Structure formats: structure tokens, C-alpha cells
Short mmCIF file of C-alpha atoms in Angstrom, two decimals:
data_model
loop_
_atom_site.label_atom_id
_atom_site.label_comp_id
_atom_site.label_asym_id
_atom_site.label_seq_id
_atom_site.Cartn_x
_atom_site.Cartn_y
_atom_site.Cartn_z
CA UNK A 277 -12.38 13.03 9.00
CA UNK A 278 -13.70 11.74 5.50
CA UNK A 279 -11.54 9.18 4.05
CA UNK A 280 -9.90 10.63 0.49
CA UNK A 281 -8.42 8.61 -1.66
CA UNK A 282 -4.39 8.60 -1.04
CA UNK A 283 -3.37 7.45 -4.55
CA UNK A 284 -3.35 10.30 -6.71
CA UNK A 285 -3.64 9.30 -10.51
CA UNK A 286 -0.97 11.30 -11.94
CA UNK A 287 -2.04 13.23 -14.82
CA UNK A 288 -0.93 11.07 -17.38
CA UNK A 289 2.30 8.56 -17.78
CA UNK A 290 5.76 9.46 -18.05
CA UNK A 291 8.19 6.65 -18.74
CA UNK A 292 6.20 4.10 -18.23
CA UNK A 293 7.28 0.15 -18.32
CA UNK A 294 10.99 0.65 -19.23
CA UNK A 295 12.60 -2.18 -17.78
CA UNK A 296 13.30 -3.55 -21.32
CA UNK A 297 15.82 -1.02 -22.53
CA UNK A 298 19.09 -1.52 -22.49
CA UNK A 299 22.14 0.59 -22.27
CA UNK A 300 24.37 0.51 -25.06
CA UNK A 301 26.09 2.37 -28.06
CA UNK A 302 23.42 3.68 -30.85
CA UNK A 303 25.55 3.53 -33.75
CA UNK A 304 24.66 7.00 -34.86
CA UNK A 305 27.13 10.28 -33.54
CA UNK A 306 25.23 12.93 -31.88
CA UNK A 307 22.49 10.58 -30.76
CA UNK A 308 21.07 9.90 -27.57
CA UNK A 309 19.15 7.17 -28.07
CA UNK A 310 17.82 5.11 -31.09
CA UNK A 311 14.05 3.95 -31.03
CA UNK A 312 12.88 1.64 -33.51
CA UNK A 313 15.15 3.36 -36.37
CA UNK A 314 14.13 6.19 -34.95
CA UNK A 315 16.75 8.71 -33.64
CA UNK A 316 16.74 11.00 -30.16
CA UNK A 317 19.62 13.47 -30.52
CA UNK A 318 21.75 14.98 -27.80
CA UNK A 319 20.97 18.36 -28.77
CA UNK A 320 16.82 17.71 -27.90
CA UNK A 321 18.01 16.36 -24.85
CA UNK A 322 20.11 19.42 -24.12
CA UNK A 323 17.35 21.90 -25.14
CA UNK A 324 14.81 19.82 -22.50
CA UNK A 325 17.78 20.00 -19.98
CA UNK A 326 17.88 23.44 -19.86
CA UNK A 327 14.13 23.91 -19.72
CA UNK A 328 13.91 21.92 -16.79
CA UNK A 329 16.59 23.62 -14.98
CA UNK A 330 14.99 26.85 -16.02
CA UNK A 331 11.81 25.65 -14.63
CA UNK A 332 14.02 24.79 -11.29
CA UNK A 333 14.95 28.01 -11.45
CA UNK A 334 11.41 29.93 -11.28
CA UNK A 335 11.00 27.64 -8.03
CA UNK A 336 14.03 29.04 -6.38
CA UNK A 337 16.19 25.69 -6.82
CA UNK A 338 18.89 24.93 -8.86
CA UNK A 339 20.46 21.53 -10.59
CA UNK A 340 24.41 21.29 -8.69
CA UNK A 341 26.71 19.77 -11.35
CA UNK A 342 26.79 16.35 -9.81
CA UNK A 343 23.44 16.10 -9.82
CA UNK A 344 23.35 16.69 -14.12
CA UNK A 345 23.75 13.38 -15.23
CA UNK A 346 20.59 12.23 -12.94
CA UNK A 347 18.50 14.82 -14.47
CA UNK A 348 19.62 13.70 -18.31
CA UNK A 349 18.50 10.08 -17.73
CA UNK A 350 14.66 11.22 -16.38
CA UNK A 351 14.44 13.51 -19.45
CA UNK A 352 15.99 11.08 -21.54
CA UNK A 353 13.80 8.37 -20.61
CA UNK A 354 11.00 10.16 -21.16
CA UNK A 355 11.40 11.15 -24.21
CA UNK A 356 11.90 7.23 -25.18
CA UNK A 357 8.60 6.71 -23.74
CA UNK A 358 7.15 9.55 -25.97
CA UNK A 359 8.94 7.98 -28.67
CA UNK A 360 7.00 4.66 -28.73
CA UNK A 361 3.86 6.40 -27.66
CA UNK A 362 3.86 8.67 -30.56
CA UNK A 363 4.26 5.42 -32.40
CA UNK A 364 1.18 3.47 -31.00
CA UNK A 365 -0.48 6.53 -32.04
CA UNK A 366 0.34 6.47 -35.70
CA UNK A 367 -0.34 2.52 -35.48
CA UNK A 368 -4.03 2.97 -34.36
CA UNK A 369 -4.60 5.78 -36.51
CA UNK A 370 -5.09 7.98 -33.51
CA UNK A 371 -5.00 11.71 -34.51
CA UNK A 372 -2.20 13.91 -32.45
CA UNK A 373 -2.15 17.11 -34.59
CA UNK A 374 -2.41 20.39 -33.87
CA UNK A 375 -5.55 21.02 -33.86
CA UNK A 376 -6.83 17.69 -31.62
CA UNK A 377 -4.16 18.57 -28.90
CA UNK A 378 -4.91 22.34 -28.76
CA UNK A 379 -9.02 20.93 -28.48
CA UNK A 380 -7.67 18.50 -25.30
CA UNK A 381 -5.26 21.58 -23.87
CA UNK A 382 -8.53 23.65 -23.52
CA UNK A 383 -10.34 20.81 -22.13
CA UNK A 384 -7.80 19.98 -19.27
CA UNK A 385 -8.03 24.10 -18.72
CA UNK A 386 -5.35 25.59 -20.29
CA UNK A 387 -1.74 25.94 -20.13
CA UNK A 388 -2.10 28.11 -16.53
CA UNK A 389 -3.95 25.38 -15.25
CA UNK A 390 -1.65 22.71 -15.71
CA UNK A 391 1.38 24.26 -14.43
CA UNK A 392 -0.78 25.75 -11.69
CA UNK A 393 -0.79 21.79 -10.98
CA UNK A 394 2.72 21.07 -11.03
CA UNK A 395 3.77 20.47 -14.48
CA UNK A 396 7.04 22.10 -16.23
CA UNK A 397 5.92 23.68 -19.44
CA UNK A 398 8.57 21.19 -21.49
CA UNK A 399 6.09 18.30 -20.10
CA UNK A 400 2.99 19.92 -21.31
CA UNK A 401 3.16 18.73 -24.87
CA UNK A 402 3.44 15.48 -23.72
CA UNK A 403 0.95 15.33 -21.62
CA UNK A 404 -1.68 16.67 -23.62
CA UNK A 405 -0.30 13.90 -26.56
CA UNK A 406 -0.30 11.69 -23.86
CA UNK A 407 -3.90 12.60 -23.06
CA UNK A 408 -5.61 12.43 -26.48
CA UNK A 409 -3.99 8.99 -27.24
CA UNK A 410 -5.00 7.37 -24.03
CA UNK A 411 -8.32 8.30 -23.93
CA UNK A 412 -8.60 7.39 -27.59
CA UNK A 413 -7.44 3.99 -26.96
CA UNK A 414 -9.85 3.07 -23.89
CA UNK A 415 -12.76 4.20 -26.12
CA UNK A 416 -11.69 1.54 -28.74
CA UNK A 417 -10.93 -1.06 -25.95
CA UNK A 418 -13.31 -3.81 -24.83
CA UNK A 419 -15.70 -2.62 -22.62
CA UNK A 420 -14.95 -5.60 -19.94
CA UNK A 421 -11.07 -5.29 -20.41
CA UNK A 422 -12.06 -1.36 -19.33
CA UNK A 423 -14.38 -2.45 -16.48
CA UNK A 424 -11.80 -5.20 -14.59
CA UNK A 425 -9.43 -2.31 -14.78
CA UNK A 426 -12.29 0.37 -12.71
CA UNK A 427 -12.84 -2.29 -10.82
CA UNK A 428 -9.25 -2.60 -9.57
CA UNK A 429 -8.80 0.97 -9.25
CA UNK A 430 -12.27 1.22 -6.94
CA UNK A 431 -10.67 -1.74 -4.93
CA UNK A 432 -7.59 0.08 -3.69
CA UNK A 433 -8.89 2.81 -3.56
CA UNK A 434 -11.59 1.46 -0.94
CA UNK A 435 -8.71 -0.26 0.75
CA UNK A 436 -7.12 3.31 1.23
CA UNK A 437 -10.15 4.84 2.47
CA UNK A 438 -11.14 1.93 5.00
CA UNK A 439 -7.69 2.52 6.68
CA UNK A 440 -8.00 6.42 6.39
CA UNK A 441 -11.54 5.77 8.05
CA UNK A 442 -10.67 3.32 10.96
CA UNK A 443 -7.57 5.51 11.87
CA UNK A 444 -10.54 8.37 12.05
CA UNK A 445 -12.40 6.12 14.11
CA UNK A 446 -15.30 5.20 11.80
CA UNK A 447 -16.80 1.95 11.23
CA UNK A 448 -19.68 -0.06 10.19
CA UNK A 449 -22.45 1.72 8.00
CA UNK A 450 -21.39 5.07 8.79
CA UNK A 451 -17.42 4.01 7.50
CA UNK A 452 -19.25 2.50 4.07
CA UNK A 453 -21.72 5.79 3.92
CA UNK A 454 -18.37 7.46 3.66
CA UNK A 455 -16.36 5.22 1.68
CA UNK A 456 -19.04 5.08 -1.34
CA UNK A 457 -19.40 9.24 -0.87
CA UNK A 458 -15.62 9.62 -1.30
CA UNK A 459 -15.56 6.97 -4.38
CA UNK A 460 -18.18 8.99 -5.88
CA UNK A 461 -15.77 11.38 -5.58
CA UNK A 462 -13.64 10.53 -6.67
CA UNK A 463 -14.37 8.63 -9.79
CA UNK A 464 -12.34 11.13 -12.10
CA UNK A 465 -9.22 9.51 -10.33
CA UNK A 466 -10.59 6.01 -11.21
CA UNK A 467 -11.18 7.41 -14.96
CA UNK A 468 -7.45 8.50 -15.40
CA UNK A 469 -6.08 5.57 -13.44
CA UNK A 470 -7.75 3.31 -16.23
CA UNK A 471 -6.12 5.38 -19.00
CA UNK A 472 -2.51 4.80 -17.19
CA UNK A 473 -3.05 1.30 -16.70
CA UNK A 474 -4.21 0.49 -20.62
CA UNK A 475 -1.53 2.96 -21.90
CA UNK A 476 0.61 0.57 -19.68
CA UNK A 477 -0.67 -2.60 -21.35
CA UNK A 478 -0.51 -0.40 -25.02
CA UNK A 479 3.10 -0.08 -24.22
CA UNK A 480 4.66 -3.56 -23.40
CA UNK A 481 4.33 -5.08 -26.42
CA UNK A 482 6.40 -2.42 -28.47
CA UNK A 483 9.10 -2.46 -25.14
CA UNK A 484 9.06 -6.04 -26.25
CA UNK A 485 8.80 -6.36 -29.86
CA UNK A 486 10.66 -2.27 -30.95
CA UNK A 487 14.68 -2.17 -31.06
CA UNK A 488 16.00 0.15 -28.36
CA UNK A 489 19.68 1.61 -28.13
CA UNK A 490 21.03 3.98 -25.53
CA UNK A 491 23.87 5.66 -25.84
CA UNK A 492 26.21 4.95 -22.71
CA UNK A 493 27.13 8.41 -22.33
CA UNK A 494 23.58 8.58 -20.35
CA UNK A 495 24.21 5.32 -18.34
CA UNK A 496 22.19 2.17 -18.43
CA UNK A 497 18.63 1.68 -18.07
CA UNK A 498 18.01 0.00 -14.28
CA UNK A 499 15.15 -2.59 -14.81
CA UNK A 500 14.32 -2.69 -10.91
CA UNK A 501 13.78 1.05 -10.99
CA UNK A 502 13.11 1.94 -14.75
CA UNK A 503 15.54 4.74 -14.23
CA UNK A 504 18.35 4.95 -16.81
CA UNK A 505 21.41 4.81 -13.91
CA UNK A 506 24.31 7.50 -14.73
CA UNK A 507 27.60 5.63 -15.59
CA UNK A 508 30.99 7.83 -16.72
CA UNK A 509 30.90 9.60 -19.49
CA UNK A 510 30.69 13.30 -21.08
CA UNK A 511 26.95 13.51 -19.81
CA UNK A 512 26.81 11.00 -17.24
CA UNK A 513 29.01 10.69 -13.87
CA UNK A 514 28.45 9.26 -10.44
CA UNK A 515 25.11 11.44 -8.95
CA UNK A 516 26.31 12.13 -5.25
CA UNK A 517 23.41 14.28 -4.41
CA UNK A 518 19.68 14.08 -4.10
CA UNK A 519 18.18 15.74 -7.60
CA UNK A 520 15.58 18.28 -6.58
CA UNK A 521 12.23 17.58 -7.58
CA UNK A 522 11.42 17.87 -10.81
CA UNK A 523 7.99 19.87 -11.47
CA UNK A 524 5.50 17.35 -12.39
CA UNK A 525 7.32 14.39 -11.26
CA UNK A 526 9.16 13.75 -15.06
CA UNK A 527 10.73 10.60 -14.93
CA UNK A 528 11.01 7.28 -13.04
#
């Protein structure tokens, strides 16, 4: 048995850092959340409802009513964390048009490709955005900010694989042999955990510094779990039941 790495770098960040928002009224009808003046409506959220539940669907599962409200926060909260992404974009001058996210799509193989990998087609979009602006800023980034960052990925990553490898009953030079084969390997993880982490650190200062309102009809926003929790409400009611998994993992 080769040790692999066990931490799989998702594609890119979804909802990242959110334990700064707070739930309360927007001050605007109709909207679901307010981000920085700018305003989420409850008909987008609707729309990316029903395209996750149709993406359910195709997988032969279905979203129970009581299990609604769950699935409005993840979208919800995702698409405040899109929000303030799509701002550190325009802030750094980082292009996200057309043309640069249909160059990444192709890239990344294709639409086929990345559902054949688990994403929803609503999260798609996103991810490709997601993708260019990332990428973009680690290239501006300083070099040894970048490298500490590698570094720590490598680490755990080795950590993983030792255990993987002693459970296999390696050791000594023929455990490192395979430890430094399987980080070789694996060194496109290491590449995209770098671009989480720094869109991570990109984030927190506009969860610190950009105005945030949700509207309580989604619940509030659980710091511990950077889930928005449902409360009681025309969208949001106690979740009894487990929420299937949602195709790419959207969400906290």
C-alpha cells in the first residue's frame, strides 16, 4: 500500500471564513442578504434553489420540505462569499469576464469534466470565477508568503502519509522513498491548497472591514460552524432531517 494523500484540496472555496456575518433584517424587501450596499435577492436564491434540487434530482434524491430551509442557508451563504470575492476581484483589477473564465473552463477540462467530478452545474460559474481570481492573486503574492503556505500543505500532507504508511507496515527509507514519491504526486493538491488558503487570507479583511446584513427569514449565521442556522420564518424552519448531499459539497 502507497500512502496517498487523505486531504483532498477541494476544487476551489465555497463560503469560506464566514463567522463574521450576522443575522439580521436587510432593510431592503425582497432581499436576501445585503453585502457591502450590495443586494442578494430572494428570487436568485430561489432560482439556485431549484437548480440544486434539480441537480438532486438527476442523482435519484430529493430535498423533503423540512429539509428546505437547510438547503437555502448553504446556497445563500455562498453566494455571500461570491459576493465579496467578486469584489476583491474588481479591487485588484483582476479580470473575470467572459472571455478569461471561458479560457480557465477549458483549462480545468470543460464543463463534462467538472461535473464528471462532482460539481452541480449552478456551482460551475463560481468555481471557474473562483479559479481565475485565486490563481491571479498567488501570482501577485510574495513569493515567501506563497512558499510558508506549500510548506504547510507538504507538512500535513507527510503527516497523512506517514500514518497511511505505518498502518501499511512501512518504515524507515523505504516509508520516506514512498512518502516523497506520493508528494511528488501529488503536488497539484499542494498547488490548489495554496490558492484556498490565500483566497482565505484575501477574504478576512473584507469579512472584517464590508457591512453584512441577512435577512432573518434565512436564520442566523453560526460562527462555530459558518453555516447560516435556519430560524422561523417563510424560508427558514426547524431542519429535522439530514440534507442530502449536495453535489460538490456547496456550502459550510
Amino acid at each position: 500500500m502507497r500512502p496517498t494523500s487523505s486531504r483532498r484540496a477541494p476544487l476551489l472555496l465555497t463560503a469560506l471564513a464566514l463567522a463574521a456575518l450576522t443575522g439580521c433584517s436587510t432593510g431592503q424587501a425582497g432581499a436576501a442578504a445585503i453585502v457591502g450596499g450590495e443586494r442578494i435577492g430572494n428570487d436568485e436564491i430561489r432560482s439556485e434553489i431549484a437548480e440544486y434540487e434539480a441537480a438532486l434530482a438527476g442523482q435519484g434524491q430529493e430535498v423533503a420540505d423540512e429539509q428546505r430551509p437547510m438547503l437555502a442557508g448553504r446556497v445563500l451563504s455562498n453566494r455571500i462569499a461570491m459576493t465579496l470575492f467578486d469584489r476583491i476581484a474588481k479591487d485588484n483589477g483582476i479580470d473575470t469576464g467572459a472571455q478569461r473564465t471561458q479560457e480557465k473552463l477549458t483549462e480545468l477540462g470543460g464543463r463534462d469534466t467538472l461535473l464528471a467530478q462532482g460539481l452541480a452545474a449552478p456551482q460551475i460559474d463560481d468555481q471557474v470565477r473562483l479559479a481565475v481570481i485565486g490563481e491571479e492573486l498567488v501570482e501577485r503574492a510574495d513569493p515567501a508568503e506563497i512558499s510558508v503556505l506549500a510548506e504547510r500543505a507538504r507538512a500535513t500532507m507527510r503527516e497523512d502519509m506517514a500514518a497511511q504508511g505505518a498502518v501499511a507496515g512501512l518504515s524507515g527509507e523505504e516509508l520516506e522513498r514512498e512518502i516523497q514519491a506520493a508528494l511528488t504526486r501529488n503536488e497539484p493538491v499542494v498547488r490548489q491548497q495554496v490558492v484556498n488558503d490565500y483566497l482565505a487570507l484575501s477574504l478576512a479583511p473584507y469579512l472584517r472591514d464590508v457591512d453584512i446584513e441577512v435577512s432573518p427569514r434565512y436564520g442566523e449565521i453560526d460562527p462555530a460552524t459558518l453555516t447560516i442556522v435556519p430560524g422561523v420564518g417563510e424560508l427558514s424552519a426547524p431542519a429535522v432531517e439530514p440534507l442530502p448531499a449536495l453535489p460538490g459539497g456547496v456550502g459550510g
